[in-house]
């Protein structure tokens, strides 16, 4: 039997990190190694979490024979850690935003930070396998996409490629996310009593994920209206996307475009006529479910996409990228989950 | 002390009906009378509900000296009952959709029914007081608006009146409602386990409330894209509305338009710059909260409106209409509630 | 018209404090004055909160002519502030635990603190009006009961007074509370994702509220088994209390005991045979609802009590105490609320 | 490779049935076959459910070569179907209550029905493998335990076997269940708006699961006080169990008893000192988590148990029983799931 890959996880106490641990424990070809860059108290760990932990330093990582490190940390920690990991000859899948954008000026504008290793921005591949699979395979540094852009890009890009949209006015993306998208750090915003029985918009027209959507879709900034909203639930993103087509289209026309784009894709499911995705269908899985309605007369199209923000929107896609980097079957470790066929 | 008005309630076991009872019990000038058009079992009543009930027939209603009857019933029951109530010389506030639309063909198209008393369609006033206050005052039959159109109309109409929109593409309205909007009748759709931790779109581009929004805003059907979605919570509607202005505008320009439109309105609150409504702020109140973001460069405007679907979206607005019909202060009985200043 | 009482609120940004503001704004004889003992940022305030604020110092309080101050603060802040307020000739209703227990040794044992003004412990009255009404009327310092003891004491004391219990084994109290009982300070324990779809026991056999229950019921510590558990909801406490009677009893026997104890009490509702309280019935109200089942053969009795932890369990009961202190009708300002008849 | 067992599922649209389908689809040695005893509409099926269905009749079942049939139906359907299935030479695991009790008089008393095949009552084994494993192995008919008795029995029986309890007063079991325990049939009781933000007791001292707990623990009916309550969440049961020991005991004494009882058991986890189970830890898994607190002075012991009512409380335990019947490893198909190590 082949040796299992050793996959380090930096930031394993957050929601994405814990999901990485869960997925990797059941992975047929890899196993998780928890990396501590600060002391972690037992109360932060899930009950029964007994995976061995090692300190995050170069010699320890080399001693452990790590093949890849996942960074489920802040952007700041990732910027500092990624060069050290790469220098140790270890691949990285970065779940923070540290290497998703293309230029230092983008980081100044959208994150208000001066990027500390701009020389790696050009090298990083954007880990949305449906569009950039071959680049991911050969990258030692994969920038794992944001949760919102994963669903938005998978919906919008086929429409751009097929050149069927009225531009302007472009695309409206009304996005709703569960609370785990805000991270595990306690705040008033994520306090149960502030969230339950409530719903609110929190980032209208200026969300940090916008540049990622522009990058994957080639939309101009003026052509995208994006709003993020907070659902009173744990996990899942549903995006409702509004466009107008230049010519009148039928449902079947649109279906042909999506079916062709995602033919053979293991993690994109196009819904049949009359059915639309919901969150229940994707929770715990690596699927992006897509459905749509078409009104030929007004030329309006509404596309609805659902993902689990912690799986296809974070840890699941990260493992999908690792599978590509290490030459495993792309779906390895990702075929379980409640919502799945 | 003046005699209190006697307000009959037909359909008092549903969520809107129960909310009517709650509001009218605390009303300074009116009191509820429960009308039974079928036998109601005790298990359908809230604990402690001890208001006296009378059968729904003309002689009983006359004997009770009713001044007004609220219909919180199905469209079918309302069509049948309203003519009998009016014939007995009693005013009606109809919370069903039976008298909201203008023509028998609209009822055929949107509700699939043949209207049984079309002669009353012309007489009914549309009970959105902010726009039709004077007509409501003199109407013996008020069609209480749908919950979605209440919020949508209050957001959109000022933009139309001010003639600032790009038309086409018109208006996108992405609407989200709590489960009480689906009524109290048990169904798989409202089963707790199907709703909790879930979110789904259920009526895309073809919701029955669309014609009401077109009526109050003068939008053409092709100019409105409306989607309804189900939130895993009890009560509240939040609508996110996307438009583009013909000319570049600043936030202050838009604020001037809304502030002027709703100057002196007791139940519309325009939010200050940088803040947007949420559901917590309106639950239990008769307010419609409105806030917005403006991007002058792309000329995009996002308007966010929140109401309690059972209050401003149903029972509260119905009492507001009754107050107008009977000559009471418009806010009588409607100034309490958790979310209020 | 008589002058309205001026009621200061120290700690108005927490859940109990905000509930005090809400109740006092609608109170017929009093009005809230917000006292700032630290700078409060706008983001901590509810939208639309426009009540004037004054700094918490003696001269400012005297200048404002305060009649009473509510302390919705930590025990530590209350210990420090109460003597200063009393010295200024102003009454106090303390919602913290600072004056609920009788001795400095109790504070050492249950709270791990050295009490800083033990001379006031003897003077403070325990503000459970159903049992200590006359003492509250004449007290300048009222210790407002804990939320769990309010419901537990109202259930258990009548059984003790009637001397019908088997002792031992005494009383089991299985208590469940909504998350607002844990306060508004963010923590992992109150993070939405940790609470939703979850349920857990957090304080078994050693909760700080135990000595209050012992005080009101005269139970010996060995005679009470108390467990606190966290419900995935915003507000409400339900307690399920298990006892055995010394002699076989019928439901009617027990009902007679409770009905006599609470005859004329405005805020205790005893349920009819076959019905038990739930949280929906009390949310937003100052009621304690009590129901029970009796099995004459095994001599088991199960008593179920429900309150809103922020109203009868905190702010509502505090206003009830203020009404007694200031000579207003005991129910003033407390008769609204969703769950009420 | 060995032939996979063919496992029929009667009642696959309910929550337990759907969970059976989910588990069996990932089972290494078996596969699900959906049996229709009535026409099932597509809207009752989960999206993507594409398992082939066959009519429920003897010849079809024989044609399919079924090895076992799971009954996730009402008691009435199970009573009628089980004899036919057994006659066709096929084993049964019955998730209804039809074969859990021992006598026709018990069925009259607790379920109000006349049992239609009493001759099978003696033959059925009670499928709680931790106590009755060897009987399950050789049974062609397994009565899968109720959800509440599964957790209660696993907690209580070791205390009885060790003979450490004070009897009387016996055992108090305060049980709380998520809504899926009430089944998928819509009713007012399971309507989202009636459940969310609510909590209520629904079966006090007279729950139908009581006789099962008495059967497994040898408690006398007078020695058990059992209350069932409804949690506002999807899945999970937590039971808080109160007993007094005859002699003073330490935590370590009790731990020794449980550790010995469950040594080697794959699906019972005993918690370390200071930690108690919650629902998050067991959702989606076949575990029963058990923890406890001990107060040596009052001799009180509180035991807390958590299971997923649809897994260890229904479908998971049913598959565990099937594994025993068919000679597979007992844990086959049951080792995945979110909450698991």
mmCIF file of C-alpha atoms in Angstrom, chain A residues 176-179 188-202 229-234, chain B residues 176-179 198-199 230-238 271 275-283 289 304-308 339, chain C residues 15 46-47 184 192 234, chain D residues 192 196-197:
data_model
loop_
_atom_site.group_PDB
_atom_site.id
_atom_site.type_symbol
_atom_site.label_atom_id
_atom_site.label_comp_id
_atom_site.label_asym_id
_atom_site.label_seq_id
_atom_site.Cartn_x
_atom_site.Cartn_y
_atom_site.Cartn_z
ATOM 1 C CA UNK A 176 -26.810 34.944 1.326
ATOM 2 C CA UNK A 177 -24.477 33.092 3.665
ATOM 3 C CA UNK A 178 -24.729 31.131 6.873
ATOM 4 C CA UNK A 179 -22.916 32.413 9.956
ATOM 5 C CA UNK A 188 -21.505 40.737 18.559
ATOM 6 C CA UNK A 189 -22.241 40.098 14.897
ATOM 7 C CA UNK A 190 -22.123 36.326 15.404
ATOM 8 C CA UNK A 191 -23.793 36.268 18.858
ATOM 9 C CA UNK A 192 -26.709 33.843 18.724
ATOM 10 C CA UNK A 193 -29.230 36.397 19.996
ATOM 11 C CA UNK A 194 -28.263 38.922 17.332
ATOM 12 C CA UNK A 195 -28.561 36.402 14.510
ATOM 13 C CA UNK A 196 -31.495 34.115 15.317
ATOM 14 C CA UNK A 197 -34.806 35.223 13.792
ATOM 15 C CA UNK A 198 -32.896 38.018 12.063
ATOM 16 C CA UNK A 199 -31.653 38.690 8.540
ATOM 17 C CA UNK A 200 -29.547 41.567 7.329
ATOM 18 C CA UNK A 201 -27.373 42.820 4.497
ATOM 19 C CA UNK A 202 -23.819 43.495 5.588
ATOM 20 C CA UNK A 229 -26.410 38.975 3.495
ATOM 21 C CA UNK A 230 -26.388 36.973 6.717
ATOM 22 C CA UNK A 231 -28.738 33.993 7.089
ATOM 23 C CA UNK A 232 -29.697 32.691 10.550
ATOM 24 C CA UNK A 233 -28.175 29.262 9.935
ATOM 25 C CA UNK A 234 -24.866 27.472 10.326
ATOM 26 C CA UNK B 176 -37.025 37.021 1.545
ATOM 27 C CA UNK B 177 -39.810 36.113 3.945
ATOM 28 C CA UNK B 178 -40.188 34.289 7.232
ATOM 29 C CA UNK B 179 -42.321 31.155 7.336
ATOM 30 C CA UNK B 198 -32.307 25.705 4.960
ATOM 31 C CA UNK B 199 -32.975 28.528 2.510
ATOM 32 C CA UNK B 230 -38.049 31.389 2.352
ATOM 33 C CA UNK B 231 -36.036 32.344 5.440
ATOM 34 C CA UNK B 232 -35.696 29.928 8.371
ATOM 35 C CA UNK B 233 -37.397 32.288 10.810
ATOM 36 C CA UNK B 234 -40.866 33.117 12.067
ATOM 37 C CA UNK B 235 -41.691 36.642 10.976
ATOM 38 C CA UNK B 236 -40.281 39.400 8.841
ATOM 39 C CA UNK B 237 -39.657 40.320 5.219
ATOM 40 C CA UNK B 238 -36.495 41.868 3.886
ATOM 41 C CA UNK B 271 -32.222 55.140 7.681
ATOM 42 C CA UNK B 275 -26.950 51.929 8.200
ATOM 43 C CA UNK B 276 -29.324 49.404 6.705
ATOM 44 C CA UNK B 277 -32.511 47.869 8.137
ATOM 45 C CA UNK B 278 -32.711 44.360 9.520
ATOM 46 C CA UNK B 279 -35.639 42.233 10.645
ATOM 47 C CA UNK B 280 -34.988 42.613 14.384
ATOM 48 C CA UNK B 281 -35.741 46.322 14.116
ATOM 49 C CA UNK B 282 -39.269 45.867 12.791
ATOM 50 C CA UNK B 283 -40.557 42.621 14.351
ATOM 51 C CA UNK B 289 -37.649 50.581 7.549
ATOM 52 C CA UNK B 304 -33.165 47.539 1.486
ATOM 53 C CA UNK B 305 -36.581 47.466 3.129
ATOM 54 C CA UNK B 306 -37.753 45.525 6.191
ATOM 55 C CA UNK B 307 -41.237 44.960 7.578
ATOM 56 C CA UNK B 308 -42.935 42.487 9.872
ATOM 57 C CA UNK B 339 -38.731 47.129 17.647
ATOM 58 C CA UNK C 15 -30.015 42.422 27.088
ATOM 59 C CA UNK C 46 -30.121 49.567 18.916
ATOM 60 C CA UNK C 47 -31.063 51.532 15.809
ATOM 61 C CA UNK C 184 -24.560 39.975 25.401
ATOM 62 C CA UNK C 192 -24.425 31.224 16.684
ATOM 63 C CA UNK C 234 -33.230 33.767 22.165
ATOM 64 C CA UNK D 192 -41.908 25.798 11.841
ATOM 65 C CA UNK D 196 -38.931 27.902 16.450
ATOM 66 C CA UNK D 197 -37.957 29.899 19.546
#
